[in-house]
Short mmCIF file of C-alpha atoms in Angstrom, two decimals:
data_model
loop_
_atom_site.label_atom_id
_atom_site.label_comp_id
_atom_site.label_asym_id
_atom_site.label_seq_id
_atom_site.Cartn_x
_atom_site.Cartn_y
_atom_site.Cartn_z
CA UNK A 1 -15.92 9.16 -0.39
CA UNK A 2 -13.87 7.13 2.29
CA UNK A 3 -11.95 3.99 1.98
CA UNK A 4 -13.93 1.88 3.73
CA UNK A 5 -17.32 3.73 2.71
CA UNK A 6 -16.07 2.60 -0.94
CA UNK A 7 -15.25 -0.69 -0.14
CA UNK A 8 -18.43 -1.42 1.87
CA UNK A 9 -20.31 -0.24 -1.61
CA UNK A 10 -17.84 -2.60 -3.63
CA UNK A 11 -19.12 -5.44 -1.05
CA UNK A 12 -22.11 -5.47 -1.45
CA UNK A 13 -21.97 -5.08 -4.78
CA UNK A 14 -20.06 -8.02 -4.99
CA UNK A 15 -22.90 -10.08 -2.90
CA UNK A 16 -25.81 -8.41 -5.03
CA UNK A 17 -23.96 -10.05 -7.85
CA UNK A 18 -23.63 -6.57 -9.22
CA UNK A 19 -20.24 -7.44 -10.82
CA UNK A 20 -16.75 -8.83 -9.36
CA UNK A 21 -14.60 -7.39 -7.42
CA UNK A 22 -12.13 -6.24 -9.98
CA UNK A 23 -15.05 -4.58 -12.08
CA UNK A 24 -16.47 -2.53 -9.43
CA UNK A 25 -13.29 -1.56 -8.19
CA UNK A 26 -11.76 -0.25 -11.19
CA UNK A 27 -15.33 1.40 -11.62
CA UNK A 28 -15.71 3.77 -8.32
CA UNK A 29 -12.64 5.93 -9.39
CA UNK A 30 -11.05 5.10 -5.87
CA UNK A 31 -7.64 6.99 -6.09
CA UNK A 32 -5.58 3.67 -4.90
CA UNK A 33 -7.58 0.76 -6.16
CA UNK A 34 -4.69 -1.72 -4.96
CA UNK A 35 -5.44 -0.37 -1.55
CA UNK A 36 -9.19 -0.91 -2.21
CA UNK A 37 -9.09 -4.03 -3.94
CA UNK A 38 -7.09 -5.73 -1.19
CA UNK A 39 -8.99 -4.47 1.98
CA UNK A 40 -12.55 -5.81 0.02
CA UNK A 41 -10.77 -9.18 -0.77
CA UNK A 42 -9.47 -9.90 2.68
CA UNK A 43 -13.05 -8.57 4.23
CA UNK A 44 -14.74 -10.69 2.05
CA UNK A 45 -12.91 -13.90 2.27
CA UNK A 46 -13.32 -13.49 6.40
CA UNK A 47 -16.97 -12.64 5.83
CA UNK A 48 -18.44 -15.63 8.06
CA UNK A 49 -16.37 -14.74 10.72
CA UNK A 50 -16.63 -11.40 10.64
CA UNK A 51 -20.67 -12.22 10.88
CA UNK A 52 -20.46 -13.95 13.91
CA UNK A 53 -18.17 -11.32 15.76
CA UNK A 54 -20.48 -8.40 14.60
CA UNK A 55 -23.55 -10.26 15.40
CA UNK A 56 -22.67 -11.98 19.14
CA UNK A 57 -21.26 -8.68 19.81
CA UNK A 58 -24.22 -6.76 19.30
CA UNK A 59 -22.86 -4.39 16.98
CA UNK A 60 -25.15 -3.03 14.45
CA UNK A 61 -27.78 -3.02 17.14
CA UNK A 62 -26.27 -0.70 19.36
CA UNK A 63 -25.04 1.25 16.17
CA UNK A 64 -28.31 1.46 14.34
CA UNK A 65 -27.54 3.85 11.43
CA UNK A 66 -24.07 1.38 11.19
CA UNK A 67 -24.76 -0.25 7.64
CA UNK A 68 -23.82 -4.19 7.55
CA UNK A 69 -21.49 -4.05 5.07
CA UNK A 70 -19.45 -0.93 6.29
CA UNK A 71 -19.85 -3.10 9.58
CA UNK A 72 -18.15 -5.88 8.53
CA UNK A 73 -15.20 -3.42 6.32
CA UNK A 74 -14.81 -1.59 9.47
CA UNK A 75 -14.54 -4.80 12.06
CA UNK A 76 -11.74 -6.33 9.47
CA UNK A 77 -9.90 -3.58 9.57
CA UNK A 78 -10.56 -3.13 13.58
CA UNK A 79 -9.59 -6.94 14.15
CA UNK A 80 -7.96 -8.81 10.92
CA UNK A 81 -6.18 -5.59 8.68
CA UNK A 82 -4.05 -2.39 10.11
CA UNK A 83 -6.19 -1.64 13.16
CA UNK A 84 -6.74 2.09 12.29
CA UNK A 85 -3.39 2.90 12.07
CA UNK A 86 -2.39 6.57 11.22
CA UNK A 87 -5.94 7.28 10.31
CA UNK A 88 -9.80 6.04 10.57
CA UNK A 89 -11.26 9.23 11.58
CA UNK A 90 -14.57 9.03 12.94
CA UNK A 91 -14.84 5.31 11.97
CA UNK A 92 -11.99 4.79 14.39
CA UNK A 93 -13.76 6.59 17.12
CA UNK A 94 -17.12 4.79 16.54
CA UNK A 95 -15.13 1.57 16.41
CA UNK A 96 -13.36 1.98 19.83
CA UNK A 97 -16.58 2.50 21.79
CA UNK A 98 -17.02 -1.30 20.95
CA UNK A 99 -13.48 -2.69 20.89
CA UNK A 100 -13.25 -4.61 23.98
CA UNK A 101 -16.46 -6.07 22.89
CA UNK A 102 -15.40 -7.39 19.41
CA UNK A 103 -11.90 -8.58 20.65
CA UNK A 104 -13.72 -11.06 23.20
CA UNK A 105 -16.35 -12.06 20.98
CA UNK A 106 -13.20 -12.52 18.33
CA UNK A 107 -11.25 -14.49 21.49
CA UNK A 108 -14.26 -16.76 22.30
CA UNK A 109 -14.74 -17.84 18.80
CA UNK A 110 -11.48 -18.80 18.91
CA UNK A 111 -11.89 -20.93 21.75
CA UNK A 112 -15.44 -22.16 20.59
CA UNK A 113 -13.92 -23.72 17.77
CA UNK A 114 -10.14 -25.04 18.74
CA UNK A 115 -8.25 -22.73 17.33
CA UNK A 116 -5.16 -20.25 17.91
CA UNK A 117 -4.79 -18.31 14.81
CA UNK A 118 -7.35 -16.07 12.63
CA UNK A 119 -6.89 -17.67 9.49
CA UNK A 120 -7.79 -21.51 11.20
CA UNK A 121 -11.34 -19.86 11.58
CA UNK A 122 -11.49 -19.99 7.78
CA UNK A 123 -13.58 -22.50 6.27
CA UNK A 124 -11.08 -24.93 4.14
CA UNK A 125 -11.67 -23.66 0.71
CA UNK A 126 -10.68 -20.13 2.22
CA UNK A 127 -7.26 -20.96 3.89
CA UNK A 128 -4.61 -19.16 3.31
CA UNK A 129 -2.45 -21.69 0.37
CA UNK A 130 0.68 -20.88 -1.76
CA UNK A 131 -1.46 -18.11 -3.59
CA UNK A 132 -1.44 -16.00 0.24
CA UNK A 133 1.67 -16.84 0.82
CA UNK A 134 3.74 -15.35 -1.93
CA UNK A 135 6.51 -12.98 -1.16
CA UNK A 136 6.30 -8.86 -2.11
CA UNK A 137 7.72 -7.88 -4.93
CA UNK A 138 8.50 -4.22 -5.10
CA UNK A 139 9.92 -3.06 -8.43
CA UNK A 140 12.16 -0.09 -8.00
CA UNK A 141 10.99 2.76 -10.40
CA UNK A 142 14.91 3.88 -12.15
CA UNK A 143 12.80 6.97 -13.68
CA UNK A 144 13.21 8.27 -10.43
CA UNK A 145 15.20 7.06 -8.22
CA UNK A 146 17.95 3.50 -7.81
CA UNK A 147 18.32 0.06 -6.01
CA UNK A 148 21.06 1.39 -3.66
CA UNK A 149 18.81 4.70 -2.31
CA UNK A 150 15.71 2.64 -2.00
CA UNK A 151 17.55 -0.07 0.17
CA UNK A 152 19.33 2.71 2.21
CA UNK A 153 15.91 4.16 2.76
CA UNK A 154 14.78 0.86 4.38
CA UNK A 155 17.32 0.01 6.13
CA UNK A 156 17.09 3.74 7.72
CA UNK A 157 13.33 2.51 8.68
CA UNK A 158 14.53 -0.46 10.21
CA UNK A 159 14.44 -3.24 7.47
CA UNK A 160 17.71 -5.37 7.52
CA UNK A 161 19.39 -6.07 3.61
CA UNK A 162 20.36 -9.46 2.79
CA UNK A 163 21.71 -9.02 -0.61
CA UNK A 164 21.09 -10.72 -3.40
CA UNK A 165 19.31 -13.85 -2.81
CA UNK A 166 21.02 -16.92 -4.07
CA UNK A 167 17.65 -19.14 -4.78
CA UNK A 168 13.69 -19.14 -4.70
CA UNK A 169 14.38 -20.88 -1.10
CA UNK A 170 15.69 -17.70 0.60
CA UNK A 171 12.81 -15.97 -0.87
CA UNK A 172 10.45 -18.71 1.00
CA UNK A 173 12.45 -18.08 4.35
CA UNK A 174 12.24 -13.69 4.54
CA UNK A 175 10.42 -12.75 7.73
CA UNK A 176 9.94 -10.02 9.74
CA UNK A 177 11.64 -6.87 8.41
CA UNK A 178 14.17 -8.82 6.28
CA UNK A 179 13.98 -8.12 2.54
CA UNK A 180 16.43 -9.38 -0.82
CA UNK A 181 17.19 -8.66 -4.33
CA UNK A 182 15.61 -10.98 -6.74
CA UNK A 183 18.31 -13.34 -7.73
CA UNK A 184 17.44 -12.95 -11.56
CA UNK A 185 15.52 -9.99 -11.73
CA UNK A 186 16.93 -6.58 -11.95
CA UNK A 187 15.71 -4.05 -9.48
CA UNK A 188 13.00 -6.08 -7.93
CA UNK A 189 13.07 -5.99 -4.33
CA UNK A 190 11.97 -9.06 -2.39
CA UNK A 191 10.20 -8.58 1.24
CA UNK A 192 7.88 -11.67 3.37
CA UNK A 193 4.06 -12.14 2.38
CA UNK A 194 1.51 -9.69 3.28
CA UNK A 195 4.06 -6.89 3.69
CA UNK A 196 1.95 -4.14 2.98
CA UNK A 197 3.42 -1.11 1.33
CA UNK A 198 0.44 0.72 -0.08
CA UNK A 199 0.63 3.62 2.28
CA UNK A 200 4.37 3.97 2.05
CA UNK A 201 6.14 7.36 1.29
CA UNK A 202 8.16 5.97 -1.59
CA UNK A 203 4.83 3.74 -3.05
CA UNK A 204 3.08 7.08 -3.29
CA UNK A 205 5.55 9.04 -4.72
CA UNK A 206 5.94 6.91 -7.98
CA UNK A 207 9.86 5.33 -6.46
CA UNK A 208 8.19 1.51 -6.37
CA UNK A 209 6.17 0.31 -8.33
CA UNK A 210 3.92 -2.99 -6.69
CA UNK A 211 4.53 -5.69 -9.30
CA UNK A 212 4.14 -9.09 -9.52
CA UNK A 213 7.35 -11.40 -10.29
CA UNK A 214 6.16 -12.71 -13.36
CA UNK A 215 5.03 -9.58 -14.40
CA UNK A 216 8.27 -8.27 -14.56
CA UNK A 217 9.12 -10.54 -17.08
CA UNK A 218 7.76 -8.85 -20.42
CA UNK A 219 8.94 -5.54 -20.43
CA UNK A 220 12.57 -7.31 -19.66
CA UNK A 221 12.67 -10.01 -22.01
CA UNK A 222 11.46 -7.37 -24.76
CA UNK A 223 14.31 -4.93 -23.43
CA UNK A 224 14.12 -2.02 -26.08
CA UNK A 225 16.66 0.20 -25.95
CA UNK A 226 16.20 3.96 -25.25
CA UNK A 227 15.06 6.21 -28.34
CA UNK A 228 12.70 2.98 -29.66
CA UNK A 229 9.56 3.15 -30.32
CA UNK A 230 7.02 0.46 -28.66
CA UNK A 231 3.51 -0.78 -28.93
CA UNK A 232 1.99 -1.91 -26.03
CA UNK A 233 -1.24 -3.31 -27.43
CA UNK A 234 -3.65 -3.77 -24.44
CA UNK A 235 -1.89 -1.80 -21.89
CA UNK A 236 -3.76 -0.99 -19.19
CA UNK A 237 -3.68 -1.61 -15.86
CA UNK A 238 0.27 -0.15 -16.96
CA UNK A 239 2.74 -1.88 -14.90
CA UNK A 240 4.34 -3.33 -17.36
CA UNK A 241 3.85 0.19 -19.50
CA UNK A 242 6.03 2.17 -16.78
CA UNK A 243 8.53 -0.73 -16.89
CA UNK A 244 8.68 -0.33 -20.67
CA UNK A 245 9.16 3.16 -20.08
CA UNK A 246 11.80 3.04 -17.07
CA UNK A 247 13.78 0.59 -20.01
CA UNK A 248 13.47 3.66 -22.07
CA UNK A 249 14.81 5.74 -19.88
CA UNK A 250 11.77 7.67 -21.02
CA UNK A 251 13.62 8.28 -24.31
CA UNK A 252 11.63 7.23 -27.86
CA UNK A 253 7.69 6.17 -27.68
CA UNK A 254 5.17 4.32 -25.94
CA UNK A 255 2.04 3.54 -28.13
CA UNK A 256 -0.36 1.92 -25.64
CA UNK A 257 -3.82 0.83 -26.34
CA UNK A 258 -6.80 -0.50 -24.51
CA UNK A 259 -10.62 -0.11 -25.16
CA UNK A 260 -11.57 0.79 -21.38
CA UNK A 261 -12.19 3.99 -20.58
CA UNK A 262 -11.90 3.93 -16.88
CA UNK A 263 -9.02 1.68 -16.65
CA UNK A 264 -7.22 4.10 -19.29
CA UNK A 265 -7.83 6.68 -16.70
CA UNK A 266 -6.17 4.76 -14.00
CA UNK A 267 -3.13 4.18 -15.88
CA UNK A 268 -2.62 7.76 -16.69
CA UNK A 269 -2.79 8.60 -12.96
CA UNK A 270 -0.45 5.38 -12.35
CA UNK A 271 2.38 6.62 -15.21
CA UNK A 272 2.12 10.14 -14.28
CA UNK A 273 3.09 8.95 -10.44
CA UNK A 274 5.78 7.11 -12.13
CA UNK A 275 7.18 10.26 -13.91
CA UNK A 276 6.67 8.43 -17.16
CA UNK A 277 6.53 11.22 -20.37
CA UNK A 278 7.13 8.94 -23.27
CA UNK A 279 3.55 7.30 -23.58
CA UNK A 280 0.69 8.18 -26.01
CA UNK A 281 -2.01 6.63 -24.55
CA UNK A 282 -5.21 5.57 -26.85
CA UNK A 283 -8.61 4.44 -26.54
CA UNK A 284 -8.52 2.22 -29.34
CA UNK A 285 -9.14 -1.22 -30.29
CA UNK A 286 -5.44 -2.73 -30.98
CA UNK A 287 -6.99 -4.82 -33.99
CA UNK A 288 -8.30 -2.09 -35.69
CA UNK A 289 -4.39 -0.30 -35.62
CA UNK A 290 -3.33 -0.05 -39.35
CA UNK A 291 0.01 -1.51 -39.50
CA UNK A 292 0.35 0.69 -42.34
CA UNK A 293 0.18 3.92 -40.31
CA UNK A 294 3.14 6.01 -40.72
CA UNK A 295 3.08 6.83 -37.17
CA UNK A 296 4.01 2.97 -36.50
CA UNK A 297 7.03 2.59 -39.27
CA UNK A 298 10.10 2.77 -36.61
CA UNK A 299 8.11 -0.01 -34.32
CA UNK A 300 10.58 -2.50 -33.36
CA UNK A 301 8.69 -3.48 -30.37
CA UNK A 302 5.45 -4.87 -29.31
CA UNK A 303 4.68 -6.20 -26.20
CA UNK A 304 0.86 -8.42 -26.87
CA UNK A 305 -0.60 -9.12 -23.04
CA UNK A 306 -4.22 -9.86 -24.70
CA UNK A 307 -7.38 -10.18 -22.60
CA UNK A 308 -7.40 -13.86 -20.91
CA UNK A 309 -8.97 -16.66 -18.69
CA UNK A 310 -6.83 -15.06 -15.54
CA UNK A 311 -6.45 -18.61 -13.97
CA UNK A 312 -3.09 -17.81 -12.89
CA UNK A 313 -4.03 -14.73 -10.86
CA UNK A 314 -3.42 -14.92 -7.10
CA UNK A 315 -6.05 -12.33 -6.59
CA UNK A 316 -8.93 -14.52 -8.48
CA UNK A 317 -7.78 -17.05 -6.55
CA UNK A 318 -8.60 -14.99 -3.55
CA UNK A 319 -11.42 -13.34 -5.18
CA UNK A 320 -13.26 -16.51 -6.38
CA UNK A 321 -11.60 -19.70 -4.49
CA UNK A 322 -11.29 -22.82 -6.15
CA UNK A 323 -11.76 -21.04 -9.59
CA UNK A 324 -10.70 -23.49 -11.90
CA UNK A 325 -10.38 -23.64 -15.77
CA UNK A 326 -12.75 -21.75 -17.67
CA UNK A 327 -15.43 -23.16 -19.70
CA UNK A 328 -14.28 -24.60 -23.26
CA UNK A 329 -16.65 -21.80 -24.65
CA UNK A 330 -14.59 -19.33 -23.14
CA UNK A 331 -11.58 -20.49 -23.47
CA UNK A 332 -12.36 -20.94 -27.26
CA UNK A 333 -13.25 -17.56 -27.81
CA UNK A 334 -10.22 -16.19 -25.54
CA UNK A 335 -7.89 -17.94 -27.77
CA UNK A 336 -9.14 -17.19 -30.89
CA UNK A 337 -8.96 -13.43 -29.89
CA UNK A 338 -5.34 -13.81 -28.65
CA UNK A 339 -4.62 -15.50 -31.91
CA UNK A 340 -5.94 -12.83 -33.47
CA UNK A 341 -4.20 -9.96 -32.11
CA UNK A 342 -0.79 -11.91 -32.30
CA UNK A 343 -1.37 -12.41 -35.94
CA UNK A 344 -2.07 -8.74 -36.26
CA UNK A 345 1.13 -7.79 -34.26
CA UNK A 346 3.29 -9.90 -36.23
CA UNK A 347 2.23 -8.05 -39.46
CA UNK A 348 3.56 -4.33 -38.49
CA UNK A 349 6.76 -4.08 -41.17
CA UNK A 350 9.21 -2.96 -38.97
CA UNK A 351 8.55 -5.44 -36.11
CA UNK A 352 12.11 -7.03 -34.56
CA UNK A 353 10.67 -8.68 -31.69
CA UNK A 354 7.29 -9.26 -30.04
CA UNK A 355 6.48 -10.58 -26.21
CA UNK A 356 3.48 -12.53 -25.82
CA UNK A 357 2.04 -12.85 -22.23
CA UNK A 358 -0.68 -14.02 -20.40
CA UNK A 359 -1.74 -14.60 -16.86
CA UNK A 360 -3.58 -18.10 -18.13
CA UNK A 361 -1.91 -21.42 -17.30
CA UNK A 362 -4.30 -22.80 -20.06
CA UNK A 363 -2.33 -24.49 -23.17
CA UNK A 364 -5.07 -23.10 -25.47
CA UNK A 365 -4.29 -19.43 -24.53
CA UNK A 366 -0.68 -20.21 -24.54
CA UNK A 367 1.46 -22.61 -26.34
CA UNK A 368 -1.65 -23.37 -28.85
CA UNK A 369 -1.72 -19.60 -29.74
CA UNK A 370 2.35 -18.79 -30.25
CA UNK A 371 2.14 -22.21 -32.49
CA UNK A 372 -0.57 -21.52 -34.81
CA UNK A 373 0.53 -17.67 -34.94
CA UNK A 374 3.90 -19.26 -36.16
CA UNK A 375 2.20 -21.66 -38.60
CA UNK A 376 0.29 -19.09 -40.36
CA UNK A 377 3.97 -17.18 -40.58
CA UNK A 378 6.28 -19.99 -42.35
CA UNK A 379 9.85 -18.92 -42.11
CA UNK A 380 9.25 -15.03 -41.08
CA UNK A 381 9.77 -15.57 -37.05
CA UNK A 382 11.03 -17.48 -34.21
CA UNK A 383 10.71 -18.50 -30.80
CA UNK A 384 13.76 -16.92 -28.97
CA UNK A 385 15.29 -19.04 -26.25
CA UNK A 386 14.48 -16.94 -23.39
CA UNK A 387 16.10 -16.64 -19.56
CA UNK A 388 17.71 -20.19 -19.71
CA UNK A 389 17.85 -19.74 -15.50
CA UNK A 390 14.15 -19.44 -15.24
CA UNK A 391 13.27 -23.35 -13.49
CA UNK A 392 9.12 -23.70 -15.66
CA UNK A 393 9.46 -23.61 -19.24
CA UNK A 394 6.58 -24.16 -21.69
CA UNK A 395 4.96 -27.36 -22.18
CA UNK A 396 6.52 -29.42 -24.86
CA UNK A 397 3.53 -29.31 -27.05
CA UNK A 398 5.30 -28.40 -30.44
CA UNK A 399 9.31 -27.79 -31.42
CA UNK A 400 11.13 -25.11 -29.56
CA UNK A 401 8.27 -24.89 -27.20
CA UNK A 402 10.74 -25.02 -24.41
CA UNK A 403 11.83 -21.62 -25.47
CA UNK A 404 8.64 -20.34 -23.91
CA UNK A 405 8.62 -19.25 -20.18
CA UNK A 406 5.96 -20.43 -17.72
CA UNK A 407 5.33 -19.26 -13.61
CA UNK A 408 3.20 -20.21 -11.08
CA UNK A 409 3.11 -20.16 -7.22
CA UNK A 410 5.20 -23.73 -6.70
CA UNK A 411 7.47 -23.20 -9.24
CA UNK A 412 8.58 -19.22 -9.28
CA UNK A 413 7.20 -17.75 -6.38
CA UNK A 414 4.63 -15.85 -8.72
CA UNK A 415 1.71 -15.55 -10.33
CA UNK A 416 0.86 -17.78 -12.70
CA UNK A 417 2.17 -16.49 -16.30
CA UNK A 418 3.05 -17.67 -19.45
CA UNK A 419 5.78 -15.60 -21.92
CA UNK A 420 6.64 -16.08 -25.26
CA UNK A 421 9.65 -13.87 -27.09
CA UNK A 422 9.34 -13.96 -30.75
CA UNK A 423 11.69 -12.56 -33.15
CA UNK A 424 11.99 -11.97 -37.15
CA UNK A 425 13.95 -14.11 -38.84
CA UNK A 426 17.10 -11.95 -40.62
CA UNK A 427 19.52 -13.52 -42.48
CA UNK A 428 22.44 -14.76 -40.90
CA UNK A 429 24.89 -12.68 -42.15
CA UNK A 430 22.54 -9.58 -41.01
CA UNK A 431 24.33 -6.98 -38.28
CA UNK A 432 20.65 -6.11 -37.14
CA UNK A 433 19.98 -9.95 -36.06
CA UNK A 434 22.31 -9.34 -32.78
CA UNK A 435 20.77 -6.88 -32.01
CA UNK A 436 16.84 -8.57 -32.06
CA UNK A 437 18.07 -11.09 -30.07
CA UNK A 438 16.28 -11.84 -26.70
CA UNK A 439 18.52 -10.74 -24.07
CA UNK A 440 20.01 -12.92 -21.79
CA UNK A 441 19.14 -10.47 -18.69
CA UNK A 442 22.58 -11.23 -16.63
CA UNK A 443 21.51 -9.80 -12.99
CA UNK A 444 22.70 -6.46 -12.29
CA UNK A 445 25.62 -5.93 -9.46
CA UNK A 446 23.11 -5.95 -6.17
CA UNK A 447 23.14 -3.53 -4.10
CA UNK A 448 26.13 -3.68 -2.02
CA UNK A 449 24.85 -4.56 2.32
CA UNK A 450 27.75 -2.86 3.55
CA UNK A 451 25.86 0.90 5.07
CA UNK A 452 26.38 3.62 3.30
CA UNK A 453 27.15 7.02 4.73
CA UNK A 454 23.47 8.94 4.91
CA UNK A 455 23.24 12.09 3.18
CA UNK A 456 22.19 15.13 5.04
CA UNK A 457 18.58 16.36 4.87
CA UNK A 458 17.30 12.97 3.31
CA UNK A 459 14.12 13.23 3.19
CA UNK A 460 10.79 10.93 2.56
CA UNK A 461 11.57 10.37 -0.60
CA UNK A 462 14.98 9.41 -2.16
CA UNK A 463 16.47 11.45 -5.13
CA UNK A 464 17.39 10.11 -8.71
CA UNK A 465 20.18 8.60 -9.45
CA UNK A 466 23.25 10.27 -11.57
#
């Protein structure tokens, strides 16, 4: 089945109250469920307008077999998305009989109501805020390729290299077909909001990886060397698995876990795009791992992103605007999960370091958890002061909070996240304490602007580098 004919199905799932959009999407088994998730998003939140158009413009009753909500994908895509470009098929062709139609009815809305732009036909609660408005982030995949052949790649399309950018304000000011370097954040590639990459050469072959900015942040703060071995306890979606593994060099062991099935399946297909050959991948519930296992005794490194609230999730936001903080209820049990699987992390013998991550900005999944996993741990571990350049810390809610790291739209140009970097306590004298300390994560030399001599017969893809 068809894009669109799987996001019309997710629609009106969505509006049957079937499930949300994130559930049904991971559950059709759609190939690029980025690609999906996004087109059923935007089509939703424009769903009024969309409405109108299709229904002053007569469309479903000169297309009678036309469904409404493969309609309304279609008409998003026609008017609002890509426009059928480099595909569409038949849709395309049954779409362009009515173009001119939808277009004016699109144009007269417009004027009907006052307005120049699209997104001013939004109702207020569906504007496009800070959420809409964050930059790309494009994480370059080192398992198979480097900074410097990915930027000479774009800059062969057309896109113009600024270097490495100096602060979160020349993030904010990228337009057009201008793109950066993060300025703390090793091979993460920086281009204006809403550039869409999903269809791109490089995105398909497993060379970038779409991550958020925050996201980024556990697999680097937990930096394990090549030849360790790692637990990822609740793994999937597995971004932050294949960064663990491009840290790895894809040298040691990647234990990940999660209890969903179909998600588990998606990751596979995500790390095997990614090249990634170091990763044991389990169906398992993380708390019922025996620390004990001989298969976990060389575990240095566990990275814990437990289930959460997701209030810090751009694409909630857009999913379910105005979502707010969960009920105390929920955000009771939540926590006392999290706390649970942190407790159980901390316990594996050989553990030097653990990241703790969520994408909650609630203080009960957050700094409340890390402090009462510490209190029931007198004296074994720390907080580790973590990326001292990173402007949102942790809320000051108990001693060395500050350690902790915290994102959000305003503040980083992210999602919103909280991190946490906790490390056994070793005697000071101990050689092995250097090394379990939380890296400082100096930037990287950026790739240099100056253009570099093309190689013959490049191709779609660039090569590995030496």
């Amino acid at each position: 089945m068809g894009l669109y004919a799987v996001a019309a199905g997710v629609l009106a799932g969505v509006e049957n109250r079937q499930g949300s959009i994130k559930g049904l999407v991971y559950s059709s088994n759609f190939q690029n469920v980025k690609q999906l998730y996004a087109l059923v998003c935007e089509t939703q939140r424009y769903s009024a307008v969309l409405d109108a158009v299709i229904a002053s413009a007569g469309l479903l009753r000169a297309e009678k077999k036309l469904r409404p909500h493969l309609a309304k994908v279609l008409v998003y895509e026609l008017l609002l998305g890509k426009g059928f470009r480099g595909g569409g098929g038949r849709w395309k062709a049954l779409l362009g009989r009515h173009q001119a139609r939808l277009k004016a009815e699109l144009a007269r809305l417009k004027v009907h109501r006052g307005v120049s732009r699209n997104e001013d036909l939004l109702e207020v609660g569906s504007r496009p805020g800070p959420v809409s408005q964050l930059p790309r982030f494009v994480r370059v995949n080192t398992l198979k390729t480097c900074s410097d052949d990915v930027v000479d790649y774009f800059k062969r399309q057309g896109f113009s290299y600024q270097g490495r950018a100096s602060s979160l304000d020349d993030l904010r000011a990228l337009k057009g077909k201008h793109f950066l370097l993060d300025p703390l954040m090793p091979e993460l590639l920086v281009f204006p909001a809403q550039t869409d990459l999903h269809e791109h050469p490089l995105y398909r072959a497993g060379h970038l990886i779409l991550q958020d900015r925050a996201s980024c942040l556990p697999a680097m703060l937990l930096n394990p060397p090549p030849g360790s071995h790692v637990i990822d306890a609740c793994a999937a979606p597995g971004n932050k698995t294949s960064h663990l593994a491009a840290l790895l060099k894809n040298q040691g062991k990647i234990f990940a876990f999660d209890l969903d099935a179909k998600r588990l399946a998606s990751m596979a297909t995500l790390l095997a795009r990614a090249g990634i050959s170091c990763c044991e991948l389990a169906e398992e519930d993380f708390l019922a791992v025996s620390p004990s296992d001989p298969r976990y005794r060389e575990v240095h490194y566990i990275l814990l992103d437990p289930s959460c609230s997701g209030s810090g999730m751009p694409s909630r936001q857009l999913e379910e605007p105005g979502a707010g903080t969960p009920s105390p209820a929920r955000l009771h049990a939540l926590a006392g999960f999290q706390q649970r699987a942190l407790c159980h992390a901390l316990t594996f013998p050989s553990l030097k370091r653990l990241v703790y991550s969520t994408c909650s900005l609630c203080q009960e999944e957050n700094e409340d958890v890390v402090r009462d996993a510490l209190q029931q741990n007198p004296g074994a571990f720390r907080l580790a002061p973590a990326l001292p350049a990173w402007p949102h810390r942790g809320l000051s809610t108990f001693p060395g909070a500050k350690h902790c790291l915290r994102a959000s739209p305003e503040t980083t140009l992210s999602g919103g996240f909280f991190i946490a970097v906790i490390e056994r306590v070793e005697a000071p004298s101990s050689a092995s304490q250097a090394k379990a300390s939380a890296p400082e994560c100096t930037p990287s030399p950026a790739p240099k602007r100056k253009k570099r001599q093309q190689k013959a017969g490049a191709g779609a893809c660039t090569p590995p580098c030496t």
